[in-house]
Tab-separated table of C-alpha atoms in Angstrom:
chain	number	residue	atom	x	y	z
A	1	UNK	CA	-2.177	9.102	-2.908
A	2	UNK	CA	-3.101	11.874	-0.536
A	3	UNK	CA	-0.987	10.595	2.351
A	4	UNK	CA	2.582	10.299	3.648
A	5	UNK	CA	5.278	7.786	2.703
A	6	UNK	CA	8.425	6.662	4.521
A	7	UNK	CA	11.105	5.282	2.179
A	8	UNK	CA	14.388	3.807	3.410
A	9	UNK	CA	16.384	2.312	0.534
A	10	UNK	CA	20.013	1.974	-0.588
A	11	UNK	CA	21.591	5.242	-1.757
A	12	UNK	CA	20.099	6.741	-4.899
A	13	UNK	CA	16.940	4.621	-4.836
A	14	UNK	CA	14.599	6.802	-2.757
A	15	UNK	CA	13.781	9.229	-5.569
A	16	UNK	CA	13.409	6.365	-8.041
A	17	UNK	CA	10.866	4.805	-5.685
A	18	UNK	CA	9.010	8.114	-5.362
A	19	UNK	CA	8.798	8.523	-9.150
A	20	UNK	CA	7.490	4.992	-9.549
A	21	UNK	CA	4.873	5.474	-6.840
A	22	UNK	CA	3.800	8.702	-8.536
A	23	UNK	CA	3.366	6.869	-11.856
A	24	UNK	CA	1.086	4.336	-10.160
A	25	UNK	CA	-0.979	7.095	-8.581
A	26	UNK	CA	-1.539	8.633	-12.008
A	27	UNK	CA	-3.116	5.353	-13.155
A	28	UNK	CA	-5.030	4.300	-10.046
A	29	UNK	CA	-6.290	7.465	-8.325
A	30	UNK	CA	-9.981	8.304	-8.749
A	31	UNK	CA	-9.068	11.911	-7.809
A	32	UNK	CA	-7.163	12.299	-11.092
A	33	UNK	CA	-9.635	12.938	-13.901
A	34	UNK	CA	-7.663	11.173	-16.640
A	35	UNK	CA	-6.435	8.207	-14.593
A	36	UNK	CA	-7.322	4.751	-15.847
A	37	UNK	CA	-9.632	4.172	-12.884
A	38	UNK	CA	-11.451	7.455	-13.580
A	39	UNK	CA	-11.867	6.425	-17.228
A	40	UNK	CA	-13.319	3.064	-16.155
A	41	UNK	CA	-15.779	4.904	-13.905
A	42	UNK	CA	-16.744	7.431	-16.606
A	43	UNK	CA	-17.572	4.556	-18.954
A	44	UNK	CA	-19.644	2.541	-16.466
A	45	UNK	CA	-22.535	0.920	-18.309
A	46	UNK	CA	-21.175	2.231	-21.632
A	47	UNK	CA	-18.065	0.356	-22.766
A	48	UNK	CA	-15.017	-1.601	-21.565
A	49	UNK	CA	-11.821	0.421	-21.028
A	50	UNK	CA	-8.357	-0.797	-21.987
A	51	UNK	CA	-5.947	-0.487	-19.052
A	52	UNK	CA	-2.283	-1.008	-18.181
A	53	UNK	CA	-0.974	-4.261	-16.649
A	54	UNK	CA	-0.746	-2.542	-13.243
A	55	UNK	CA	-4.383	-1.425	-13.199
A	56	UNK	CA	-5.481	-4.841	-14.418
A	57	UNK	CA	-3.434	-6.593	-11.735
A	58	UNK	CA	-4.719	-4.546	-8.800
A	59	UNK	CA	-8.342	-4.984	-9.920
A	60	UNK	CA	-7.862	-8.752	-10.254
A	61	UNK	CA	-6.327	-8.919	-6.769
A	62	UNK	CA	-9.225	-6.850	-5.402
A	63	UNK	CA	-11.771	-9.191	-6.985
A	64	UNK	CA	-9.952	-12.185	-5.499
A	65	UNK	CA	-10.216	-10.688	-1.999
A	66	UNK	CA	-13.884	-9.866	-2.655
A	67	UNK	CA	-14.474	-13.540	-3.427
A	68	UNK	CA	-12.731	-14.925	-0.326
A	69	UNK	CA	-14.389	-12.347	1.975
A	70	UNK	CA	-17.826	-12.892	0.395
A	71	UNK	CA	-17.999	-9.257	-0.660
A	72	UNK	CA	-16.954	-7.713	2.678
A	73	UNK	CA	-14.159	-6.122	0.644
A	74	UNK	CA	-15.588	-4.586	-2.527
A	75	UNK	CA	-13.979	-1.915	-4.728
A	76	UNK	CA	-17.353	-1.168	-6.348
A	77	UNK	CA	-18.057	0.760	-3.118
A	78	UNK	CA	-17.011	3.722	-5.277
A	79	UNK	CA	-20.685	4.117	-6.203
A	80	UNK	CA	-21.156	5.263	-2.607
A	81	UNK	CA	-17.818	6.906	-1.732
A	82	UNK	CA	-17.292	8.692	-5.042
A	83	UNK	CA	-20.648	9.135	-6.773
A	84	UNK	CA	-22.922	9.621	-3.734
A	85	UNK	CA	-20.738	11.091	-0.999
A	86	UNK	CA	-18.047	13.048	-2.850
A	87	UNK	CA	-19.715	14.085	-6.126
A	88	UNK	CA	-23.369	13.867	-5.012
A	89	UNK	CA	-24.361	12.512	-8.413
A	90	UNK	CA	-26.682	9.819	-7.064
A	91	UNK	CA	-28.518	9.072	-3.833
A	92	UNK	CA	-27.029	6.924	-1.094
A	93	UNK	CA	-29.826	4.400	-1.587
A	94	UNK	CA	-29.126	4.102	-5.321
A	95	UNK	CA	-25.382	3.850	-4.659
A	96	UNK	CA	-25.787	0.947	-2.236
A	97	UNK	CA	-27.822	-0.915	-4.832
A	98	UNK	CA	-24.932	-0.592	-7.298
A	99	UNK	CA	-22.269	-2.067	-4.992
A	100	UNK	CA	-21.546	-5.537	-6.365
A	101	UNK	CA	-18.043	-6.710	-7.297
A	102	UNK	CA	-19.587	-9.416	-9.495
A	103	UNK	CA	-20.608	-6.669	-11.934
A	104	UNK	CA	-16.968	-5.714	-12.534
A	105	UNK	CA	-15.975	-7.589	-15.681
A	106	UNK	CA	-12.375	-8.194	-16.697
A	107	UNK	CA	-11.634	-9.552	-20.162
A	108	UNK	CA	-8.087	-9.654	-21.514
A	109	UNK	CA	-6.759	-6.115	-20.812
A	110	UNK	CA	-10.147	-4.413	-20.511
A	111	UNK	CA	-12.341	-3.575	-17.516
A	112	UNK	CA	-16.071	-2.918	-17.684
A	113	UNK	CA	-18.571	-1.847	-15.029
A	114	UNK	CA	-21.902	-3.364	-16.032
A	115	UNK	CA	-24.231	-0.662	-14.703
A	116	UNK	CA	-24.266	3.089	-15.175
A	117	UNK	CA	-23.530	4.791	-11.856
A	118	UNK	CA	-21.076	2.140	-10.702
A	119	UNK	CA	-17.557	3.219	-9.754
A	120	UNK	CA	-14.299	1.677	-8.572
A	121	UNK	CA	-12.598	3.001	-5.432
A	122	UNK	CA	-9.169	1.427	-4.784
A	123	UNK	CA	-8.732	3.136	-1.408
A	124	UNK	CA	-8.807	-0.182	0.431
A	125	UNK	CA	-6.043	-1.828	-1.623
A	126	UNK	CA	-4.186	0.883	-3.557
A	127	UNK	CA	-1.569	1.824	-0.967
A	128	UNK	CA	-0.619	-1.769	-0.220
A	129	UNK	CA	-0.480	-2.506	-3.930
A	130	UNK	CA	1.780	0.499	-4.512
A	131	UNK	CA	4.178	-0.653	-1.770
A	132	UNK	CA	4.292	-4.182	-3.216
A	133	UNK	CA	4.871	-2.976	-6.797
A	134	UNK	CA	7.611	-0.563	-5.728
A	135	UNK	CA	9.382	-3.475	-4.015
A	136	UNK	CA	9.078	-5.597	-7.177
A	137	UNK	CA	10.182	-2.739	-9.431
A	138	UNK	CA	13.221	-1.613	-7.424
A	139	UNK	CA	14.764	-5.086	-6.960
A	140	UNK	CA	17.046	-3.869	-4.150
A	141	UNK	CA	18.566	-6.406	-1.768
A	142	UNK	CA	16.986	-4.681	1.197
A	143	UNK	CA	14.594	-1.860	1.948
A	144	UNK	CA	11.642	-0.442	3.821
A	145	UNK	CA	8.617	1.368	2.374
A	146	UNK	CA	5.596	2.547	4.331
A	147	UNK	CA	2.543	4.384	3.000
A	148	UNK	CA	0.113	5.358	5.769
A	149	UNK	CA	-0.949	2.052	7.402
A	150	UNK	CA	0.838	-0.218	4.918
A	151	UNK	CA	4.484	-1.255	5.039
A	152	UNK	CA	6.961	-3.735	3.606
A	153	UNK	CA	10.376	-4.634	4.963
A	154	UNK	CA	12.723	-6.915	3.019
A	155	UNK	CA	16.297	-8.169	3.124
A	156	UNK	CA	16.799	-6.985	6.713
A	157	UNK	CA	15.592	-7.371	10.277
A	158	UNK	CA	13.790	-4.343	11.658
A	159	UNK	CA	11.905	-3.398	14.798
A	160	UNK	CA	8.272	-2.923	13.784
A	161	UNK	CA	5.348	-1.700	15.868
A	162	UNK	CA	1.550	-1.576	15.703
A	163	UNK	CA	-0.260	1.485	17.071
A	164	UNK	CA	-2.777	1.239	19.906
A	165	UNK	CA	-5.579	3.785	19.346
A	166	UNK	CA	-6.873	3.224	22.895
A	167	UNK	CA	-3.679	4.171	24.765
A	168	UNK	CA	-2.227	6.281	21.903
A	169	UNK	CA	0.915	4.186	22.372
A	170	UNK	CA	2.233	0.878	21.069
A	171	UNK	CA	0.031	-2.224	20.956
A	172	UNK	CA	2.720	-4.643	19.838
A	173	UNK	CA	6.314	-4.543	18.688
A	174	UNK	CA	8.599	-7.170	17.222
A	175	UNK	CA	11.452	-7.914	14.843
A	176	UNK	CA	10.512	-9.543	11.553
A	177	UNK	CA	11.870	-13.036	10.890
A	178	UNK	CA	11.404	-12.768	7.108
A	179	UNK	CA	10.335	-10.348	4.371
A	180	UNK	CA	7.024	-9.022	5.553
A	181	UNK	CA	4.029	-6.823	4.770
A	182	UNK	CA	1.896	-5.298	7.517
A	183	UNK	CA	-1.369	-3.468	6.934
A	184	UNK	CA	-3.530	-1.851	9.617
A	185	UNK	CA	-7.147	-0.698	9.215
A	186	UNK	CA	-9.601	0.984	11.568
A	187	UNK	CA	-12.319	3.622	11.746
A	188	UNK	CA	-10.958	5.654	14.672
A	189	UNK	CA	-9.379	8.417	12.538
A	190	UNK	CA	-12.300	8.667	10.126
A	191	UNK	CA	-15.234	6.357	9.493
A	192	UNK	CA	-14.571	4.937	6.041
A	193	UNK	CA	-15.107	1.184	6.458
A	194	UNK	CA	-18.618	-0.169	6.877
A	195	UNK	CA	-20.009	-3.677	7.020
A	196	UNK	CA	-21.315	-6.244	9.469
A	197	UNK	CA	-21.657	-5.339	13.151
A	198	UNK	CA	-18.675	-6.448	15.230
A	199	UNK	CA	-16.622	-5.213	18.181
A	200	UNK	CA	-13.399	-4.622	16.265
A	201	UNK	CA	-11.477	-1.417	16.743
A	202	UNK	CA	-8.451	-2.234	14.584
A	203	UNK	CA	-7.231	-4.992	12.267
A	204	UNK	CA	-3.594	-5.655	11.374
A	205	UNK	CA	-2.749	-8.250	8.718
A	206	UNK	CA	0.679	-9.790	8.112
A	207	UNK	CA	1.285	-11.322	4.681
A	208	UNK	CA	3.930	-11.712	1.981
A	209	UNK	CA	1.872	-9.636	-0.500
A	210	UNK	CA	1.128	-6.056	0.578
A	211	UNK	CA	-1.862	-5.635	-1.750
A	212	UNK	CA	-3.547	-8.670	-0.220
A	213	UNK	CA	-2.604	-7.526	3.299
A	214	UNK	CA	-4.200	-4.112	2.648
A	215	UNK	CA	-7.413	-5.495	1.151
A	216	UNK	CA	-7.755	-8.204	3.792
A	217	UNK	CA	-7.320	-5.775	6.700
A	218	UNK	CA	-10.145	-3.691	5.226
A	219	UNK	CA	-12.347	-6.702	4.482
A	220	UNK	CA	-11.853	-8.370	7.870
A	221	UNK	CA	-12.832	-5.129	9.628
A	222	UNK	CA	-16.205	-5.354	7.845
A	223	UNK	CA	-16.886	-9.044	8.616
A	224	UNK	CA	-18.744	-10.805	11.420
A	225	UNK	CA	-16.804	-12.865	13.972
A	226	UNK	CA	-17.995	-16.118	12.399
A	227	UNK	CA	-16.942	-14.966	8.929
A	228	UNK	CA	-13.486	-13.979	10.206
A	229	UNK	CA	-13.065	-17.389	11.834
A	230	UNK	CA	-14.024	-19.179	8.598
A	231	UNK	CA	-11.688	-17.002	6.521
A	232	UNK	CA	-8.699	-17.710	8.759
A	233	UNK	CA	-9.413	-21.443	8.749
A	234	UNK	CA	-9.505	-21.505	4.939
A	235	UNK	CA	-6.445	-19.241	4.548
A	236	UNK	CA	-3.956	-20.206	7.279
A	237	UNK	CA	-1.215	-18.080	5.656
A	238	UNK	CA	-3.050	-14.880	6.654
A	239	UNK	CA	-1.641	-13.524	9.920
A	240	UNK	CA	-3.904	-11.258	11.988
A	241	UNK	CA	-3.719	-9.098	15.077
A	242	UNK	CA	-7.222	-8.000	16.076
A	243	UNK	CA	-7.833	-5.262	18.640
A	244	UNK	CA	-11.342	-5.077	20.106
A	245	UNK	CA	-13.147	-2.064	21.527
A	246	UNK	CA	-12.760	-3.379	25.088
A	247	UNK	CA	-8.960	-3.521	24.660
A	248	UNK	CA	-8.744	-7.306	24.288
A	249	UNK	CA	-6.714	-8.772	21.419
A	250	UNK	CA	-6.617	-11.876	19.253
A	251	UNK	CA	-3.690	-13.053	17.171
A	252	UNK	CA	-2.982	-16.285	15.308
A	253	UNK	CA	0.033	-18.489	14.671
A	254	UNK	CA	0.531	-17.125	11.141
A	255	UNK	CA	1.067	-13.638	12.598
A	256	UNK	CA	3.414	-14.660	15.423
A	257	UNK	CA	5.539	-16.903	13.191
A	258	UNK	CA	6.463	-13.976	10.941
A	259	UNK	CA	8.476	-12.434	13.802
A	260	UNK	CA	11.588	-13.445	15.707
A	261	UNK	CA	9.798	-12.186	18.799
A	262	UNK	CA	6.768	-10.068	19.668
A	263	UNK	CA	6.031	-8.001	22.767
A	264	UNK	CA	2.489	-6.883	23.592
A	265	UNK	CA	2.419	-3.633	25.548
């Protein structure tokens, strides 16, 4: 997945987790020519592609988040990130025209991109999905897995922290009350999320499902303040910690209640 992972599991399970994560990467990475996602992209506008249950599941979850964020999160951004920016196959203008999650069709175990030039990029959900699936696959009583900005802790209490890109220190720390996923998104390391104009610097989402946490942290970063407010009202189970460019923060009850205590630095 082109990044680092921290795995803390009962004895003998770390390598098993690594192998499973590697198997997911081989299906979901658009950097691997023969991955299922690459095959979907190669057949855009041509034919549906039969995929594994894992690829089908992550695409369905991505489309769900696209719906509830009104397209702020959209895996069809691959037309821009893959075809225009990385491969230079099409112009940026043409790529932006092709971004539309509603043109990703799922039928039974097949996925079809309606227009030639479209592409799927799972960068905004893939790491969280991988963490969640590893947890489900391993079935250990307790554990901790982190891939870049996405983590899951289960069966144990653990001191967790959220980075502050302004001070280069800790923004918040706390001990989880229950099994928990945290996902943090921002553009301060590299500009890779674009959307509506807002004053957000960083978004952290707390949720029980790491794939949803990952996608929502990306989507919320690209939404207007009014859209974020509406989303949180409709989905009160989504916990958020928002850091703004002026250093101010916002958090909601759903976030705080997932911890035994929190300390803001």
